[in-house]
PDB file of C-alpha atoms in Angstrom:
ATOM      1  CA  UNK A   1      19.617  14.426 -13.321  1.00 53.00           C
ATOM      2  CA  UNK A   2      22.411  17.681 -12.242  1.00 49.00           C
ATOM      3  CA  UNK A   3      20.546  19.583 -15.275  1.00 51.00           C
ATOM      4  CA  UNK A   4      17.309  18.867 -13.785  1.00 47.00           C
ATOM      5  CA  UNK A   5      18.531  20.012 -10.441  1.00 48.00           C
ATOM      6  CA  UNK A   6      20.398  22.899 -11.587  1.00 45.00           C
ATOM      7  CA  UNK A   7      17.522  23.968 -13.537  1.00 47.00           C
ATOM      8  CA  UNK A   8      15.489  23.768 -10.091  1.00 47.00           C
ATOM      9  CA  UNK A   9      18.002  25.890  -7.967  1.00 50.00           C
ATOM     10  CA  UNK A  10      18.078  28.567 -11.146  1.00 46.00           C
ATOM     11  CA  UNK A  11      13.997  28.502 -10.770  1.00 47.00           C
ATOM     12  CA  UNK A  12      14.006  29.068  -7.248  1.00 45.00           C
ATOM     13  CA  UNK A  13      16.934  31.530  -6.843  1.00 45.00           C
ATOM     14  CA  UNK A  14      14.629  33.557  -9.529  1.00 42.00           C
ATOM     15  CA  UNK A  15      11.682  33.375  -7.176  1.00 43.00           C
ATOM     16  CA  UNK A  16      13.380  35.218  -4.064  1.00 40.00           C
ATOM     17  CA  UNK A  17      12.864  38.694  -5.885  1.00 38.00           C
ATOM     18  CA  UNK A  18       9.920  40.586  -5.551  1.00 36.00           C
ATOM     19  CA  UNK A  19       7.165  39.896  -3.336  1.00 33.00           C
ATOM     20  CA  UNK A  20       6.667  39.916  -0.037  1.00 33.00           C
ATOM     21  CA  UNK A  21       4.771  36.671   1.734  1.00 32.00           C
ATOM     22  CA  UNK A  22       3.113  35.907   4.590  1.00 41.00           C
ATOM     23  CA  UNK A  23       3.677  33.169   7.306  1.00 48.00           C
ATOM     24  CA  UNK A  24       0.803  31.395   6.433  1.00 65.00           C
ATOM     25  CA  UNK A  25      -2.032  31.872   3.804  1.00 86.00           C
ATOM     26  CA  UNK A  26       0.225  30.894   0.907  1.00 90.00           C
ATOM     27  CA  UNK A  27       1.697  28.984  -1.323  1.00 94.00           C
ATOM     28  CA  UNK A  28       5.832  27.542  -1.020  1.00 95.00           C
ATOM     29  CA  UNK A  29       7.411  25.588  -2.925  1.00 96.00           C
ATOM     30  CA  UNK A  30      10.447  23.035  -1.230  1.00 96.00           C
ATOM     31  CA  UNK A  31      13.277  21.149  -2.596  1.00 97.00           C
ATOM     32  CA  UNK A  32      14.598  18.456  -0.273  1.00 96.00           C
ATOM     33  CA  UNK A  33      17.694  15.902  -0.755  1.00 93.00           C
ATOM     34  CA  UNK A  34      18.982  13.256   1.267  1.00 89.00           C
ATOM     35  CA  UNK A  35      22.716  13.857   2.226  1.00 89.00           C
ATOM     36  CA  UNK A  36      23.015  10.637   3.461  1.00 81.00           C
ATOM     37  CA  UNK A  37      22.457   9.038   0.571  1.00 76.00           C
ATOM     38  CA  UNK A  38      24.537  11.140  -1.640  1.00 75.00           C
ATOM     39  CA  UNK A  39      27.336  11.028   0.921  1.00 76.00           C
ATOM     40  CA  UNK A  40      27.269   7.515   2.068  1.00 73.00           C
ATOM     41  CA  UNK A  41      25.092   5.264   0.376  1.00 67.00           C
ATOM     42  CA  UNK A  42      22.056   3.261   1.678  1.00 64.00           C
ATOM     43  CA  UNK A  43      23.096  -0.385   2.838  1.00 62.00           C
ATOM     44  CA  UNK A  44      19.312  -1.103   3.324  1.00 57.00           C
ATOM     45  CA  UNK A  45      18.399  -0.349   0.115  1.00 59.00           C
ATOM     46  CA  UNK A  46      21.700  -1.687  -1.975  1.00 59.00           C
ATOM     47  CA  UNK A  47      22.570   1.930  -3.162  1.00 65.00           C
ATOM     48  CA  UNK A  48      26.316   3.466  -3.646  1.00 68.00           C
ATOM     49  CA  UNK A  49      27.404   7.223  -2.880  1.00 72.00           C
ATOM     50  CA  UNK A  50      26.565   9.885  -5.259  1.00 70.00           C
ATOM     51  CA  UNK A  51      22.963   8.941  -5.348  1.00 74.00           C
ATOM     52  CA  UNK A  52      20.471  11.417  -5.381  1.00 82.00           C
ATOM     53  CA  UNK A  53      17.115  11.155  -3.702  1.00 84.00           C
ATOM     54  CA  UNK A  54      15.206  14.730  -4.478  1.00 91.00           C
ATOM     55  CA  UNK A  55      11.366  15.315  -2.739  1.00 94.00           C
ATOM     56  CA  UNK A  56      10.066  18.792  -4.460  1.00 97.00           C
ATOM     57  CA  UNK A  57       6.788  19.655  -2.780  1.00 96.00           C
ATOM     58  CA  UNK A  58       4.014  22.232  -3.491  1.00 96.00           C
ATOM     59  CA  UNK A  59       2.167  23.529  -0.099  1.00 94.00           C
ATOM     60  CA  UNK A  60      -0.727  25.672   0.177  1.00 95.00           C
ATOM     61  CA  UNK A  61      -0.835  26.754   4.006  1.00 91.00           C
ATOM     62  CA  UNK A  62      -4.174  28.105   5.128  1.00 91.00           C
ATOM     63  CA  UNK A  63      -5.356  31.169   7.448  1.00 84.00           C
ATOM     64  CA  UNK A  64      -3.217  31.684  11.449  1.00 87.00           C
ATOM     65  CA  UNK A  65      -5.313  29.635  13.999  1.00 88.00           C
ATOM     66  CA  UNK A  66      -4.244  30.021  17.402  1.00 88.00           C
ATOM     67  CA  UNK A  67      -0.720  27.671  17.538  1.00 90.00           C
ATOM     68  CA  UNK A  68      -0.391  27.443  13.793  1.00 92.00           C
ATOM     69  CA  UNK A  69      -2.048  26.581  10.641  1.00 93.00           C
ATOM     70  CA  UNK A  70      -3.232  23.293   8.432  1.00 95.00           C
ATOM     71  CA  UNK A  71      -0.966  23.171   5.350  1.00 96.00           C
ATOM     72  CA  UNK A  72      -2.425  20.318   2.238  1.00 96.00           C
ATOM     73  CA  UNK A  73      -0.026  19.694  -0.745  1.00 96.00           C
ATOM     74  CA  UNK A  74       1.543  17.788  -3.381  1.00 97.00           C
ATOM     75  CA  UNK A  75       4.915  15.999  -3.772  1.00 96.00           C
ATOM     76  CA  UNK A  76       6.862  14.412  -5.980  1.00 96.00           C
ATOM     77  CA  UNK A  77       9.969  12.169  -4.951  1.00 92.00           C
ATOM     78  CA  UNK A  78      12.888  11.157  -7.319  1.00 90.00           C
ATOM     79  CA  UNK A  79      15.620   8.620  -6.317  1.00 83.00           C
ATOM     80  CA  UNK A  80      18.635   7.803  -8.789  1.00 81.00           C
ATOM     81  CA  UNK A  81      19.687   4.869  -8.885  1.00 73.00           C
ATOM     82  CA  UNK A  82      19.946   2.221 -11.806  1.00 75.00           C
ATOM     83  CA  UNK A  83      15.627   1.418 -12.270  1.00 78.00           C
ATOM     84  CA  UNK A  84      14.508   5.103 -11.153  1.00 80.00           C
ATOM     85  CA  UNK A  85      12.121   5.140  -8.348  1.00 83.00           C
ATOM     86  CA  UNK A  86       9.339   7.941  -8.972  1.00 91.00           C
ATOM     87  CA  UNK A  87       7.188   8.981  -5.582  1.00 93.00           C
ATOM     88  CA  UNK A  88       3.852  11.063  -6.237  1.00 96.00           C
ATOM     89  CA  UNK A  89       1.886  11.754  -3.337  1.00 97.00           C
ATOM     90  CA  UNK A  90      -0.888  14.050  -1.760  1.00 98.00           C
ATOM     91  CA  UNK A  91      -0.274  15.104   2.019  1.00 97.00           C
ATOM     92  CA  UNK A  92      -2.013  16.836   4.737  1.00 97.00           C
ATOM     93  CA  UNK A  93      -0.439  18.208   8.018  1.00 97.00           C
ATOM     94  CA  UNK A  94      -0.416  20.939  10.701  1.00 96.00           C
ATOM     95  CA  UNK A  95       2.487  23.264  11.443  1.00 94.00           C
ATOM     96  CA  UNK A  96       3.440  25.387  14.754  1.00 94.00           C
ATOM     97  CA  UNK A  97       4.460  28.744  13.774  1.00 89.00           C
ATOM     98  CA  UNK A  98       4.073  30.413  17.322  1.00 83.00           C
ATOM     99  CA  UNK A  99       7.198  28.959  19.556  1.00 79.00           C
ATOM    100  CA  UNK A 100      10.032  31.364  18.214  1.00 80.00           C
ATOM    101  CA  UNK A 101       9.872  34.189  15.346  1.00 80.00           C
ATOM    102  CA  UNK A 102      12.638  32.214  13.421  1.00 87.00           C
ATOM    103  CA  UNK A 103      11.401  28.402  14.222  1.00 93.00           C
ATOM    104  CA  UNK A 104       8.167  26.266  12.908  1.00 93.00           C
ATOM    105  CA  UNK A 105       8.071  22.622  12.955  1.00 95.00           C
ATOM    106  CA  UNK A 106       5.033  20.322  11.711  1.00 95.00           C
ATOM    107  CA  UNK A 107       4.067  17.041  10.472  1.00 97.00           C
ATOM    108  CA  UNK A 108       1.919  15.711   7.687  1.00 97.00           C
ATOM    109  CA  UNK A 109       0.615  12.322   6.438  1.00 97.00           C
ATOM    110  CA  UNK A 110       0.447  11.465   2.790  1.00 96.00           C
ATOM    111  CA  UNK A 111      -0.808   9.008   0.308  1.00 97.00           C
ATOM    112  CA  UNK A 112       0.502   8.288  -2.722  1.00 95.00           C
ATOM    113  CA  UNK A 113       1.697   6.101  -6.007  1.00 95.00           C
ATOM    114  CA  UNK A 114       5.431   4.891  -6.374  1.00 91.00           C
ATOM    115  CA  UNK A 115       6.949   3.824  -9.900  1.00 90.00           C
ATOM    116  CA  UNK A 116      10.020   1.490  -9.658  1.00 83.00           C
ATOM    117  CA  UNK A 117      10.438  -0.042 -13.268  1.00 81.00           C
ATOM    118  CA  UNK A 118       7.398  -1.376 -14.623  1.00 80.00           C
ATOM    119  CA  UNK A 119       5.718  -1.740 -11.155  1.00 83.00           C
ATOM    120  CA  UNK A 120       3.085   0.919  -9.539  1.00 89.00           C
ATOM    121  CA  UNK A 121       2.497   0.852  -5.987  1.00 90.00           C
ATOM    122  CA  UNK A 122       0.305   2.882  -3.638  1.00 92.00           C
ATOM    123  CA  UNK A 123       2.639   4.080  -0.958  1.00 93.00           C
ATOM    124  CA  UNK A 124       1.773   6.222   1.986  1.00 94.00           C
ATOM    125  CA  UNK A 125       3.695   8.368   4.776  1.00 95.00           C
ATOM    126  CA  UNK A 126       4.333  10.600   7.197  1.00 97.00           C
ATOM    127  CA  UNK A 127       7.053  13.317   8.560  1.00 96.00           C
ATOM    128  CA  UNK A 128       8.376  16.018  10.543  1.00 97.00           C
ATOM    129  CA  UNK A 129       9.643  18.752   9.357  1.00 95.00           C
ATOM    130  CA  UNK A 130      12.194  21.746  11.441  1.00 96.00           C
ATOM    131  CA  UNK A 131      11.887  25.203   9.117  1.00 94.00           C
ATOM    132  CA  UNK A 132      14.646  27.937   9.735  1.00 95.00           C
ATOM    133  CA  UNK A 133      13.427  31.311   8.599  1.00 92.00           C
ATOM    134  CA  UNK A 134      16.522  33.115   6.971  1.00 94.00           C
ATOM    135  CA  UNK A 135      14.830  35.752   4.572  1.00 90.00           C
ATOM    136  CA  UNK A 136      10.983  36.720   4.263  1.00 85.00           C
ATOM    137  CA  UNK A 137      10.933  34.489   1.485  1.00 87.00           C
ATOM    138  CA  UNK A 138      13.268  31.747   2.004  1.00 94.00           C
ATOM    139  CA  UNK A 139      13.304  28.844   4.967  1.00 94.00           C
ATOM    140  CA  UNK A 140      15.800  26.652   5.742  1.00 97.00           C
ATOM    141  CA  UNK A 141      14.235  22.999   6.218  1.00 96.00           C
ATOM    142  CA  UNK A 142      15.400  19.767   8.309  1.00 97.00           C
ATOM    143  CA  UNK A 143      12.763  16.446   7.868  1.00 96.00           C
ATOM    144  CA  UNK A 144      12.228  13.474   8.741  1.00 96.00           C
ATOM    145  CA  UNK A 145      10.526  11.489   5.967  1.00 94.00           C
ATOM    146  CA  UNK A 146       8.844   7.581   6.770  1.00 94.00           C
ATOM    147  CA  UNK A 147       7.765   5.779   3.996  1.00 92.00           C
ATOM    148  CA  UNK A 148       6.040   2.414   3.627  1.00 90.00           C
ATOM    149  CA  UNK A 149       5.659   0.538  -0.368  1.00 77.00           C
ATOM    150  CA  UNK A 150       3.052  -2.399   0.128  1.00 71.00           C
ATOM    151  CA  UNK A 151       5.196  -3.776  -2.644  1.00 70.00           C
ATOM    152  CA  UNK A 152       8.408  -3.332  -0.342  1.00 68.00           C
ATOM    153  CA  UNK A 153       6.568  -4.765   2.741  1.00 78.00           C
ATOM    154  CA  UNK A 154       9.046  -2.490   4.732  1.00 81.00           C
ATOM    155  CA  UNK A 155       9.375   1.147   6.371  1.00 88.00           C
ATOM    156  CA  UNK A 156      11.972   3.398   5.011  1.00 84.00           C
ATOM    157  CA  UNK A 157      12.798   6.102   6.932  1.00 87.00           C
ATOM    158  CA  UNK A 158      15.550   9.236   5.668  1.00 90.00           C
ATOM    159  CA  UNK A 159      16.417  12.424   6.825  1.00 93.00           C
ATOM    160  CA  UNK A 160      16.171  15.197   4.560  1.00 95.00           C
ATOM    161  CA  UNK A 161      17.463  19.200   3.977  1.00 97.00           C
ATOM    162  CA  UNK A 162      16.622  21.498   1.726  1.00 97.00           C
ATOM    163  CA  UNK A 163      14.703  24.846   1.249  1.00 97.00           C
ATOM    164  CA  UNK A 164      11.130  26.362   1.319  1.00 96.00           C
ATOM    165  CA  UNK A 165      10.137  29.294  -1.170  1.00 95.00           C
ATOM    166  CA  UNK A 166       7.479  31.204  -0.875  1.00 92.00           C
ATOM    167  CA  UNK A 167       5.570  31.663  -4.189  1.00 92.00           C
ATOM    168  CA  UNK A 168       2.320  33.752  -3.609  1.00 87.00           C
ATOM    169  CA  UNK A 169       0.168  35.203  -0.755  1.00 84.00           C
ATOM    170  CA  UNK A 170      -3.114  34.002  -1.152  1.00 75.00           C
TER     171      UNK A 170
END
């Protein structure tokens, strides 16, 4: 699992050279973790320290409208623990990219399939997410990720950080 993520930090340090991206009308690529989970455990969901829950998304954000723009994507949600959880899921949202120069915040719903041993699940979701501009290419993010497995029967809710990439202007 730390070659997989190393592998992903290499990949995306890589990406930060060259072009230059727009705010919207483009394509980004994010890597999320939960610290809480690698720091402290989940008591809700039986799991020791030094876990790692990754979410690596793919969004494709469309043209400026007046407060922001709609953003549709794909995820893909990893959780290590003894039976690996796998998360795919499609999601559609709407971000606010005209507050501060540095600032956007938005929220999506998604739908998706979880794998958890031999059992599939459809899953769906929604989130907030905080994203800190620090380069032209690169944004800091802070989510808030909700969760429901029918096969669970519960909500699971996390708190995420990580960082956006912008791949192509489109």
């Amino acid at each position: 699992m730390m070659n997989v993520l190393f592998m992903l930090s290499y990949m995306l340090a890589t990406l930060l050279c060259g072009q230059v991206a727009k705010a919207q009308e483009q394509v980004s690529f994010q890597l999320q973790l939960d610290p809480i989970l690698l720091v402290a455990g989940s008591e809700s969901r039986d799991l020791e320290p030094r876990n790692i829950d990754a979410l690596l998304k793919i969004k494709w954000e469309f043209a400026q409208a007046k407060k922001g723009y709609t953003h549709f994507g794909g995820s893909y949600e990893l959780i290590d623990m003894p039976t690996d959880y796998h998360r795919f899921a499609l999601e559609g949202g709407y971000t606010f990219n005209q507050l501060f120069d540095y600032l956007s915040w938005g929220f999506y719903a998604d739908l998706g399939l979880s794998n958890y041993g031999a059992a599939t699940d459809f899953t769906y979701g929604f989130g907030l997410d905080f994203n800190f501009r620090v380069h032209e290419h690169l944004n800091l993010l802070l989510s808030q990720q909700t969760t429901r497995d029918t096969m669970l029967q519960t909500f699971i809710g996390k708190f995420l950080i990580g960082v956006q990439v912008e791949l192509a202007s489109l």
